[in-house]
Amino acid sequence: MAAQFLLESTTIGLLGGVIGAALGVVVVVAVSAVKDWTPVLDGRLAVGAPVVGAMVGLLAGVYPSLRASRMEPVEALRAPS
């Protein structure tokens, strides 16, 4: 059960990294076009951002996933939020 929670948190982190990298590239290109500059992008950063996002998501999900996997589903529904 913990693997499901870890997969979810990793996927959310990965998607955040992809969206953030894409948005960063779009902003750099847009500002460069408006200012008549030549956009300079490092491809390693665009590729590395989703990887870092996935790692952060994985690390952020470790404790909650371990805690949730030890809990009975009925107990989780009764627990105050």
XYZ file of N, CA, C and O in Angstrom:
324
model
N 0.825 -1.191 0.000
C 0.000 0.000 0.000
C 0.868 1.253 0.000
O 0.516 2.239 -0.611
N 1.992 1.214 0.662
C 2.870 2.384 0.705
C 3.401 2.717 -0.679
O 3.596 3.891 -1.008
N 3.606 1.702 -1.505
C 4.116 1.931 -2.861
C 3.154 2.778 -3.671
O 3.577 3.617 -4.473
N 1.868 2.586 -3.472
C 0.877 3.381 -4.200
C 0.984 4.851 -3.815
O 0.951 5.723 -4.687
N 1.126 5.136 -2.536
C 1.264 6.518 -2.085
C 2.570 7.132 -2.600
O 2.601 8.295 -3.007
N 3.639 6.354 -2.575
C 4.921 6.859 -3.073
C 4.866 7.120 -4.573
O 5.414 8.118 -5.056
N 4.209 6.253 -5.307
C 4.057 6.454 -6.744
C 3.264 7.722 -7.029
O 3.615 8.508 -7.917
N 2.225 7.948 -6.256
C 1.407 9.148 -6.443
C 2.205 10.417 -6.148
O 2.180 11.363 -6.937
N 2.923 10.449 -5.050
C 3.688 11.650 -4.704
C 4.826 11.883 -5.693
O 5.125 13.023 -6.056
N 5.445 10.812 -6.172
C 6.505 10.943 -7.170
C 5.949 11.465 -8.489
O 6.548 12.333 -9.128
N 4.788 10.958 -8.888
C 4.159 11.406 -10.127
C 3.775 12.877 -10.048
O 3.977 13.632 -11.010
N 3.241 13.302 -8.928
C 2.875 14.710 -8.763
C 4.123 15.591 -8.818
O 4.122 16.651 -9.447
N 5.203 15.163 -8.189
C 6.456 15.914 -8.256
C 7.006 15.968 -9.669
O 7.500 17.009 -10.125
N 6.924 14.859 -10.385
C 7.385 14.810 -11.770
C 6.577 15.763 -12.643
O 7.137 16.521 -13.439
N 5.266 15.734 -12.497
C 4.417 16.638 -13.278
C 4.704 18.100 -12.938
O 4.713 18.958 -13.828
N 4.948 18.378 -11.685
C 5.313 19.738 -11.290
C 6.619 20.183 -11.930
O 6.754 21.315 -12.388
N 7.581 19.273 -11.988
C 8.858 19.590 -12.634
C 8.708 19.809 -14.127
O 9.313 20.723 -14.701
N 7.879 18.999 -14.780
C 7.647 19.156 -16.220
C 6.952 20.485 -16.502
O 7.358 21.242 -17.402
N 5.906 20.788 -15.739
C 5.176 22.037 -15.942
C 6.070 23.238 -15.644
O 6.079 24.224 -16.389
N 6.852 23.162 -14.571
C 7.750 24.259 -14.223
C 8.825 24.496 -15.276
O 9.116 25.634 -15.644
N 9.403 23.414 -15.788
C 10.431 23.548 -16.819
C 9.836 24.108 -18.104
O 10.434 24.988 -18.746
N 8.670 23.622 -18.479
C 8.019 24.121 -19.695
C 7.660 25.591 -19.560
O 7.879 26.385 -20.486
N 7.133 25.968 -18.417
C 6.783 27.373 -18.179
C 8.030 28.256 -18.191
O 8.015 29.360 -18.755
N 9.112 27.767 -17.615
C 10.363 28.524 -17.623
C 10.897 28.742 -19.029
O 11.340 29.840 -19.379
N 10.833 27.712 -19.859
C 11.294 27.832 -21.246
C 10.427 28.829 -22.008
O 10.933 29.693 -22.732
N 9.109 28.752 -21.819
C 8.198 29.671 -22.499
C 8.463 31.113 -22.087
O 8.491 32.017 -22.933
N 8.677 31.346 -20.809
C 8.932 32.708 -20.332
C 10.248 33.248 -20.887
O 10.320 34.393 -21.341
N 11.284 32.431 -20.883
C 12.577 32.875 -21.423
C 12.459 33.218 -22.897
O 12.948 34.256 -23.355
N 11.787 32.374 -23.657
C 11.623 32.626 -25.094
C 10.748 33.852 -25.333
O 11.050 34.686 -26.194
N 9.679 34.023 -24.560
C 8.790 35.171 -24.733
C 9.498 36.480 -24.405
O 9.398 37.458 -25.163
N 10.211 36.515 -23.296
C 10.937 37.737 -22.927
C 12.018 38.036 -23.959
O 12.216 39.191 -24.361
N 12.696 37.013 -24.423
C 13.730 37.206 -25.446
C 13.133 37.743 -26.739
O 13.732 38.591 -27.402
N 11.963 37.266 -27.107
C 11.313 37.748 -28.333
C 10.896 39.204 -28.203
O 11.057 39.990 -29.144
N 10.373 39.576 -27.035
C 9.936 40.960 -26.823
C 11.122 41.917 -26.817
O 11.052 43.022 -27.364
N 12.218 41.502 -26.234
C 13.406 42.364 -26.107
C 14.369 42.238 -27.284
O 15.407 42.876 -27.282
N 14.021 41.409 -28.271
C 14.905 41.151 -29.419
C 16.257 40.578 -28.980
O 17.299 40.958 -29.509
N 16.209 39.696 -28.015
C 17.397 39.012 -27.545
C 17.428 37.611 -28.144
O 16.425 37.095 -28.610
N 18.572 36.991 -28.065
C 18.687 35.587 -28.445
C 18.503 34.738 -27.195
O 19.269 34.878 -26.237
N 17.483 33.884 -27.176
C 17.288 33.070 -25.965
C 18.404 32.046 -25.811
O 18.808 31.397 -26.768
N 18.908 31.940 -24.608
C 19.948 30.966 -24.295
C 19.397 30.041 -23.215
O 19.088 30.481 -22.116
N 19.238 28.786 -23.579
C 18.677 27.803 -22.654
C 19.647 26.647 -22.488
O 20.240 26.184 -23.458
N 19.786 26.179 -21.271
C 20.605 25.002 -21.000
C 19.678 23.796 -20.943
O 18.818 23.696 -20.060
N 19.811 22.900 -21.870
C 18.945 21.734 -21.947
C 19.024 20.834 -20.734
O 18.060 20.154 -20.382
N 20.182 20.840 -20.075
C 20.328 19.995 -18.874
C 19.371 20.437 -17.770
O 18.842 19.608 -17.029
N 19.143 21.745 -17.665
C 18.217 22.229 -16.643
C 16.783 21.846 -16.973
O 16.009 21.478 -16.090
N 16.425 21.931 -18.244
C 15.065 21.568 -18.651
C 14.804 20.081 -18.438
O 13.696 19.683 -18.086
N 15.815 19.261 -18.638
C 15.667 17.818 -18.428
C 15.789 17.482 -16.936
O 15.101 16.592 -16.432
N 16.626 18.204 -16.239
C 16.860 17.918 -14.822
C 15.726 18.335 -13.907
O 15.532 17.736 -12.847
N 14.955 19.342 -14.302
C 13.874 19.827 -13.441
C 12.835 18.747 -13.137
O 12.452 18.585 -11.964
N 12.362 17.997 -14.122
C 11.415 16.927 -13.777
C 12.023 15.835 -12.894
O 11.347 15.286 -12.024
N 13.293 15.556 -13.089
C 13.965 14.545 -12.263
C 14.033 15.016 -10.809
O 13.718 14.272 -9.875
N 14.414 16.266 -10.628
C 14.481 16.831 -9.271
C 13.081 16.896 -8.662
O 12.895 16.586 -7.484
N 12.091 17.273 -9.469
C 10.710 17.306 -8.975
C 10.237 15.939 -8.510
O 9.585 15.813 -7.476
N 10.574 14.909 -9.275
C 10.192 13.545 -8.895
C 10.889 13.123 -7.601
O 10.269 12.495 -6.734
N 12.162 13.481 -7.458
C 12.886 13.121 -6.225
C 12.304 13.847 -5.020
O 12.160 13.249 -3.942
N 11.968 15.111 -5.179
C 11.362 15.864 -4.078
C 10.004 15.267 -3.717
O 9.675 15.109 -2.535
N 9.210 14.920 -4.728
C 7.925 14.284 -4.464
C 8.076 12.963 -3.742
O 7.309 12.644 -2.829
N 9.062 12.182 -4.153
C 9.318 10.900 -3.500
C 9.708 11.098 -2.039
O 9.156 10.446 -1.142
N 10.624 12.010 -1.790
C 11.062 12.258 -0.414
C 9.935 12.826 0.443
O 9.803 12.484 1.617
N 9.122 13.696 -0.149
C 8.017 14.293 0.608
C 6.927 13.271 0.910
O 6.165 13.446 1.868
N 6.845 12.205 0.129
C 5.802 11.218 0.335
C 6.186 10.046 1.208
O 5.330 9.224 1.537
N 7.450 9.949 1.603
C 7.895 8.779 2.373
C 7.165 8.673 3.717
O 6.552 7.648 4.025
N 7.215 9.715 4.522
C 6.602 9.649 5.851
C 5.085 9.460 5.781
O 4.546 8.556 6.446
N 4.358 10.279 4.989
C 2.903 10.061 4.928
C 2.518 8.682 4.392
O 1.536 8.088 4.847
N 3.275 8.164 3.443
C 2.918 6.854 2.897
C 3.154 5.744 3.917
O 2.348 4.813 4.021
N 4.226 5.824 4.665
C 4.476 4.809 5.694
C 3.420 4.880 6.795
O 2.937 3.855 7.280
N 3.049 6.091 7.165
C 2.030 6.273 8.200
C 0.667 5.760 7.720
O -0.038 5.073 8.448
N 0.314 6.093 6.481
C -0.981 5.668 5.952
C -1.045 4.160 5.729
O -2.108 3.555 5.878
N 0.077 3.561 5.382
C 0.067 2.118 5.128
C -0.126 1.310 6.407
O -0.552 0.159 6.356
N 0.173 1.884 7.544
C -0.005 1.192 8.825
C -1.424 1.331 9.366
O -1.785 0.683 10.348
N -2.203 2.204 8.753
C -3.531 2.524 9.264
C -4.605 1.673 8.579
O -4.526 1.429 7.378
N -5.575 1.230 9.342
C -6.718 0.525 8.778
C -7.624 1.544 8.079
O -7.790 2.654 8.582
N -8.237 1.169 6.961
C -9.100 2.121 6.236
C -10.237 2.689 7.087
O -10.535 3.876 7.009
N -10.875 1.872 7.914
C -11.965 2.359 8.767
C -11.426 3.356 9.784
O -12.047 4.378 10.067
N -10.256 3.079 10.323
C -9.624 3.972 11.284
C -9.303 5.313 10.634
O -9.457 6.372 11.237
N -8.853 5.289 9.402
C -8.525 6.530 8.689
C -9.758 7.385 8.487
O -9.675 8.621 8.533
N -10.901 6.758 8.255
C -12.138 7.524 8.055
C -12.635 8.129 9.354
O -13.246 9.210 9.353
N -12.368 7.488 10.474
C -12.836 7.995 11.774
C -11.883 9.046 12.349
O -12.305 9.845 13.182
N -10.645 9.034 11.943
C -9.655 9.937 12.531
C -9.982 11.393 12.187
O -10.370 11.703 11.073
N -9.841 12.293 13.167
C -10.069 13.711 12.884
C -8.984 14.246 11.961
O -7.840 13.830 12.006
N -9.359 15.174 11.108
C -8.387 15.710 10.147
C -7.612 16.832 10.663
O -7.137 17.179 11.530
